[in-house]
mmCIF file of C-alpha atoms in Angstrom:
data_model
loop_
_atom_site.group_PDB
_atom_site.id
_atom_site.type_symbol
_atom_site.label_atom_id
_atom_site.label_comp_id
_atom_site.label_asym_id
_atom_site.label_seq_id
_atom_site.Cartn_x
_atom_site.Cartn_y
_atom_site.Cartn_z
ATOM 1 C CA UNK V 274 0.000 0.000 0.000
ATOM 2 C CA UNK V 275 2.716 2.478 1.051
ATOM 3 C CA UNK V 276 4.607 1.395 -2.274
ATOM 4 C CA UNK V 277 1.546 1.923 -4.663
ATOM 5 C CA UNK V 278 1.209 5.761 -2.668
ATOM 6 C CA UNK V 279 4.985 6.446 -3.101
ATOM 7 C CA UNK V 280 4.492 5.308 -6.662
ATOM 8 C CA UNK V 281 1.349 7.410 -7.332
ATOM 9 C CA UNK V 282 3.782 10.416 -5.568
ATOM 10 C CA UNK V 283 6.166 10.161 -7.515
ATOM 11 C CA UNK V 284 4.140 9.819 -11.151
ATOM 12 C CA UNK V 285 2.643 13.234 -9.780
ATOM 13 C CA UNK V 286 5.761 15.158 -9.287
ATOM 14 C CA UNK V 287 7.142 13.880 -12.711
ATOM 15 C CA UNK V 288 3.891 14.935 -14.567
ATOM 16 C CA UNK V 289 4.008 17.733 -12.800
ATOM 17 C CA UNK V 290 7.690 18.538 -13.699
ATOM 18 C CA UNK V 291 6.997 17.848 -17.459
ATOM 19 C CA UNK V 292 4.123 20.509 -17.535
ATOM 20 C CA UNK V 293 6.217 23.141 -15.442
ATOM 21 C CA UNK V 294 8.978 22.851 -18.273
ATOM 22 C CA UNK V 295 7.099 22.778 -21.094
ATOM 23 C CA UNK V 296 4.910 25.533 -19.968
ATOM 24 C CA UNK V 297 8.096 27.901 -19.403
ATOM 25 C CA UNK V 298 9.150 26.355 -22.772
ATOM 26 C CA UNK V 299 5.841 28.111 -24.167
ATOM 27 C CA UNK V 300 6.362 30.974 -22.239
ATOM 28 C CA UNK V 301 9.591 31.820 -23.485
ATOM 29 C CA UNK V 302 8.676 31.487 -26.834
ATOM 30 C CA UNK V 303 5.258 33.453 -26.413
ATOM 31 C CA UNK V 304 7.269 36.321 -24.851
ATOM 32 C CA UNK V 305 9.959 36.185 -27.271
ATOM 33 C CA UNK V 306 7.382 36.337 -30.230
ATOM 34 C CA UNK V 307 5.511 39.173 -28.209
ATOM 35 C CA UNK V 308 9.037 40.994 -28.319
ATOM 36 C CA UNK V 309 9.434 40.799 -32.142
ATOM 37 C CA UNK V 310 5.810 41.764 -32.535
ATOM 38 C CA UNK V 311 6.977 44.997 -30.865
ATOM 39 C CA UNK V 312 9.680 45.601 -32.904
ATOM 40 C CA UNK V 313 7.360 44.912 -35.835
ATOM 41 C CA UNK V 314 4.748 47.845 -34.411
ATOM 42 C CA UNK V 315 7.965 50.036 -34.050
ATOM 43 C CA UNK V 316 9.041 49.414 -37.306
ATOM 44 C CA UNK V 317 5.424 50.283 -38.475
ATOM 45 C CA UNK V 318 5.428 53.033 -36.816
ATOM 46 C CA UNK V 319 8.461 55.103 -38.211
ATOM 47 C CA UNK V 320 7.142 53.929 -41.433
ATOM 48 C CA UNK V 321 3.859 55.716 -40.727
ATOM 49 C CA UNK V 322 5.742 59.310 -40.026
ATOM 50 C CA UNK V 323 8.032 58.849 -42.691
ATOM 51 C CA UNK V 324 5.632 60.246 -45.643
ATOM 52 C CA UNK V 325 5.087 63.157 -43.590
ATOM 53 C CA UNK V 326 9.099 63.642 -43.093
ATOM 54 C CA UNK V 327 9.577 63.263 -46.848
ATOM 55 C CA UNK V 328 6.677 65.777 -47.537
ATOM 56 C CA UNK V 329 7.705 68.403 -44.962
ATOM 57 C CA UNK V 330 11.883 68.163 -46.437
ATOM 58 C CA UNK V 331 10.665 68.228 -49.524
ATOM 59 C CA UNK V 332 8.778 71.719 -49.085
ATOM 60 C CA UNK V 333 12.094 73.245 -48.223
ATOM 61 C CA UNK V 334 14.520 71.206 -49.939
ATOM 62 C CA UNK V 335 14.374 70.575 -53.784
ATOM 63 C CA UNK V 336 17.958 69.478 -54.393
ATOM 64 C CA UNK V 337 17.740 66.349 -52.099
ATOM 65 C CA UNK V 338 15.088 64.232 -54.501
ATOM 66 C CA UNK V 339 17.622 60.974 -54.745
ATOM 67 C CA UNK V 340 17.760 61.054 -50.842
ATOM 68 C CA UNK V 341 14.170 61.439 -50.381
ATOM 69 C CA UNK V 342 13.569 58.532 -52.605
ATOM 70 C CA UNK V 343 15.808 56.289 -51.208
ATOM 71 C CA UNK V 344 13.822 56.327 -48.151
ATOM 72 C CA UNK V 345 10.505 56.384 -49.838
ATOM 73 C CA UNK V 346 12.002 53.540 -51.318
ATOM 74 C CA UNK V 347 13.347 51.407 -48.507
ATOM 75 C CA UNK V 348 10.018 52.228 -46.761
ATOM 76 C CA UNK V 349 7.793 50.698 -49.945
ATOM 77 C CA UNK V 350 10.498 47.390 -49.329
ATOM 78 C CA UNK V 351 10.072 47.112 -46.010
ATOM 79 C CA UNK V 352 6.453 47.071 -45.699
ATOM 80 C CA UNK V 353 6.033 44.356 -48.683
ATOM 81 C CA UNK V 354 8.689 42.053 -46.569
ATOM 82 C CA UNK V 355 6.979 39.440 -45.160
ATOM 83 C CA UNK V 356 6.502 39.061 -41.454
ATOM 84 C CA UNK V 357 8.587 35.843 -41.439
ATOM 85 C CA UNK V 358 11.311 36.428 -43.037
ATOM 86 C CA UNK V 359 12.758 38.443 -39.734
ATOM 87 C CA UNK V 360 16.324 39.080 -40.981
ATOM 88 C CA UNK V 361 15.624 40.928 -44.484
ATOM 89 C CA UNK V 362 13.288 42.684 -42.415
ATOM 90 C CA UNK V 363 15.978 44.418 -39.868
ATOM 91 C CA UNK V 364 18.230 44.044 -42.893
ATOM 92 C CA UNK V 365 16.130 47.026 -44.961
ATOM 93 C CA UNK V 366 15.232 48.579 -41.447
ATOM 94 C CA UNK V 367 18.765 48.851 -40.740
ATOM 95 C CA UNK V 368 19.602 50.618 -44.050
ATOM 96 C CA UNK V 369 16.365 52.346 -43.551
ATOM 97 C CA UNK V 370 17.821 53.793 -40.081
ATOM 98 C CA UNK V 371 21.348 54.986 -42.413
ATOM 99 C CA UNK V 372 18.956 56.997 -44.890
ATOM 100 C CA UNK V 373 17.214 58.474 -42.353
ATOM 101 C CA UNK V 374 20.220 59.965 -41.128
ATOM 102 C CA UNK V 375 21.840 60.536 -44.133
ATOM 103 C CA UNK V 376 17.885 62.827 -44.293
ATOM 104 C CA UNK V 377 18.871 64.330 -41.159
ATOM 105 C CA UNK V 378 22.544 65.302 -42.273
ATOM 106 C CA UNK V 379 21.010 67.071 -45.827
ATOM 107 C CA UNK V 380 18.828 68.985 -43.195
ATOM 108 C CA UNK V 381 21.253 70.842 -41.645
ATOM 109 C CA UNK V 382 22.122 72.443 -45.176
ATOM 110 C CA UNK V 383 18.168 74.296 -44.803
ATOM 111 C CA UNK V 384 17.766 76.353 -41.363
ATOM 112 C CA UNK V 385 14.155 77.303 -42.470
ATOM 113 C CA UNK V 386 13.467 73.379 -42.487
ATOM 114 C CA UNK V 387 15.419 72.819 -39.407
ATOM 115 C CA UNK V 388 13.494 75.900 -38.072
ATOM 116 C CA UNK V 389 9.912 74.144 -39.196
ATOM 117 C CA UNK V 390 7.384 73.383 -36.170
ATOM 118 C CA UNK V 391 6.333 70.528 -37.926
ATOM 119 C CA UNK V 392 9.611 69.239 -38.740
ATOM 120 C CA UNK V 393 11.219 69.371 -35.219
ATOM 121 C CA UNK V 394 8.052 67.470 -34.214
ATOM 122 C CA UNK V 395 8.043 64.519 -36.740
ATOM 123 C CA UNK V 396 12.441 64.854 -35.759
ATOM 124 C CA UNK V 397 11.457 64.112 -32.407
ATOM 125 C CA UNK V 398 8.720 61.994 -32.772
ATOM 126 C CA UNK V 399 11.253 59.607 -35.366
ATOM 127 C CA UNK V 400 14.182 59.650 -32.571
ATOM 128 C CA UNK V 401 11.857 58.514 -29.918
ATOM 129 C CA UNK V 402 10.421 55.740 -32.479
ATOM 130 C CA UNK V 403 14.309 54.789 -32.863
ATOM 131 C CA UNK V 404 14.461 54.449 -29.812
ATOM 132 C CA UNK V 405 11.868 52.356 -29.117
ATOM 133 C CA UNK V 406 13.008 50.404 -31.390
ATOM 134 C CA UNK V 407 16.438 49.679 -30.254
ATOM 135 C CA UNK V 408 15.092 49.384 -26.808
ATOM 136 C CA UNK V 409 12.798 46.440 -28.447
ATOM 137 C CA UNK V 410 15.439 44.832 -30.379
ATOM 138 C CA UNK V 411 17.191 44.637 -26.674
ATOM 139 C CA UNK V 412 14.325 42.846 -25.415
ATOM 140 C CA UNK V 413 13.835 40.377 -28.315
ATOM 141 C CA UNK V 414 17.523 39.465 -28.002
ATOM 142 C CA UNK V 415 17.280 38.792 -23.819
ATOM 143 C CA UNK V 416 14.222 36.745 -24.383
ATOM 144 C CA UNK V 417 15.353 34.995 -27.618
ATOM 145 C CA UNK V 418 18.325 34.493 -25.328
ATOM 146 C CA UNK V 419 16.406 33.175 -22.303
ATOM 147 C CA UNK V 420 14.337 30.591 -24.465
ATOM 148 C CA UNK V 421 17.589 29.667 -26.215
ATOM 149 C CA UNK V 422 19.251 28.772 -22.526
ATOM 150 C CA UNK V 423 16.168 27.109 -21.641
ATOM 151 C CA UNK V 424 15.992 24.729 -24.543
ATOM 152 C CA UNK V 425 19.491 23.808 -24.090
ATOM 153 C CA UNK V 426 19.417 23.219 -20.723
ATOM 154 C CA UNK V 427 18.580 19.959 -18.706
ATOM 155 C CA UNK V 428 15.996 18.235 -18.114
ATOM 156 C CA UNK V 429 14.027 21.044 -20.472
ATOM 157 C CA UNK V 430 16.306 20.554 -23.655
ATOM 158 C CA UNK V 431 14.539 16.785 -23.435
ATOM 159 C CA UNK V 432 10.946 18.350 -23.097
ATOM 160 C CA UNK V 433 12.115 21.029 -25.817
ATOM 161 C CA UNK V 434 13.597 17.899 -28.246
ATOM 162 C CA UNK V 435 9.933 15.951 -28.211
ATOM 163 C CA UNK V 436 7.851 19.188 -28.587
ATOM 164 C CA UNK V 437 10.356 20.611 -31.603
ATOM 165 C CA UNK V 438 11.609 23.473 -30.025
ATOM 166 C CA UNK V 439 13.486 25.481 -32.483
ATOM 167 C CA UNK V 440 16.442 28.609 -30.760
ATOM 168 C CA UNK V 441 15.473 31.969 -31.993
ATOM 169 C CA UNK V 442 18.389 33.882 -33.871
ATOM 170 C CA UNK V 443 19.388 37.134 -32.695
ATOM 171 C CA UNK V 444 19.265 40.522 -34.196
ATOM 172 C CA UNK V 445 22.761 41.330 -35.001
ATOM 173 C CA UNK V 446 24.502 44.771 -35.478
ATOM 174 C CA UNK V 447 24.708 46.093 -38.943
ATOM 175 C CA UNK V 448 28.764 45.731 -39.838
ATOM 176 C CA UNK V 449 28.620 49.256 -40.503
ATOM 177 C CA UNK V 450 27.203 50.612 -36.925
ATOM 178 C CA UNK V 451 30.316 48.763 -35.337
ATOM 179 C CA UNK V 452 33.491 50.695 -37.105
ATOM 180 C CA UNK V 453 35.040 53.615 -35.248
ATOM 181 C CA UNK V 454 33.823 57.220 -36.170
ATOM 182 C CA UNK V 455 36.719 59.166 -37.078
ATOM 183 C CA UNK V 456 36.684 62.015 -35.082
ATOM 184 C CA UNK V 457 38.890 65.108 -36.248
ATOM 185 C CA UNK V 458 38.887 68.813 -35.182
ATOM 186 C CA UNK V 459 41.319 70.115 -37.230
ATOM 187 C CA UNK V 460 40.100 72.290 -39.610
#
């Protein structure tokens, strides 16, 4: 009798260990998919202010059309990427983020434009969307990061192995954002 209740105990705690990994196995991967889907309304979201950047530079500035159409350009791109295919989309984002500067750089040639209301607004509005952005790349990478520790770790890489649990890959860096700046002040 005391046999057939250890028994019973102990086919308890295992079932119970089994769910308690795989559920954090689901979590993981629910937050982590949560964290891209931020990114993705980030993404959406400097694309939705961008027409209104081009428009507004373009009032003041009619010199900078190739500029202005690269980042129409990379915008049109970036919205007809498909939601799966996660690494052309920071890919185009990432050269996106370059043009956008580049847009900021050819502003500085037009103080009435810098001057504009409505441009310092949609400025600001597009650094704190970069932001957010960056701040929700940081997040996919910690969870992607947490689910990939999970699944490799024992006893929940075993639970991970039967239920097909597949490690997330990271958003890199672009190559170009890592070189050294060159910083001179001679003149």
């Amino acid at each position: 009798m005391i046999a057939t209740i250890v028994m019973i105990v102990i086919v308890i705690l295992l079932i119970a260990l089994y769910a308690g990994l795989y559920n954090g196995l689901v979590q993981l991967r629910t937050h982590a998919q949560e964290s891209w889907s931020q990114i993705d309304v980030q993404l959406q979201r400097r694309n939705d202010l961008i027409p209104n950047l081009v428009s507004t530079v373009k009032g003041y500035s009619k010199y900078e059309a190739s500029t202005l159409e690269k980042v129409t350009q990379l915008r049109s791109q970036l919205e007809n990427i498909p939601d799966s295919d996660r690494a052309q989309k920071m890919a185009v984002s990432n050269e996106l983020t370059g043009t956008l500067q580049s847009l900021f750089a050819v502003a500085e040639n037009y103080p009435d434009l810098k001057a504009s209301t409505q441009y310092q607004s949609l400025m600001e509005e597009l650094s704190n969307t970069e932001n957010k952005i960056a701040y929700s790349r940081q997040l996919y990478n910690s969870t992607v990061a947490n689910l990939d520790a999970k699944i490799q770790s024992f006893p929940s890489n075993i639970i991970a192995k039967i239920h097909h649990f597949k490690q997330m890959d990271y958003l890199q860096v672009p190559k170009e954002s890592k070189s050294v700046s060159k910083v001179s002040f001679d003149d």
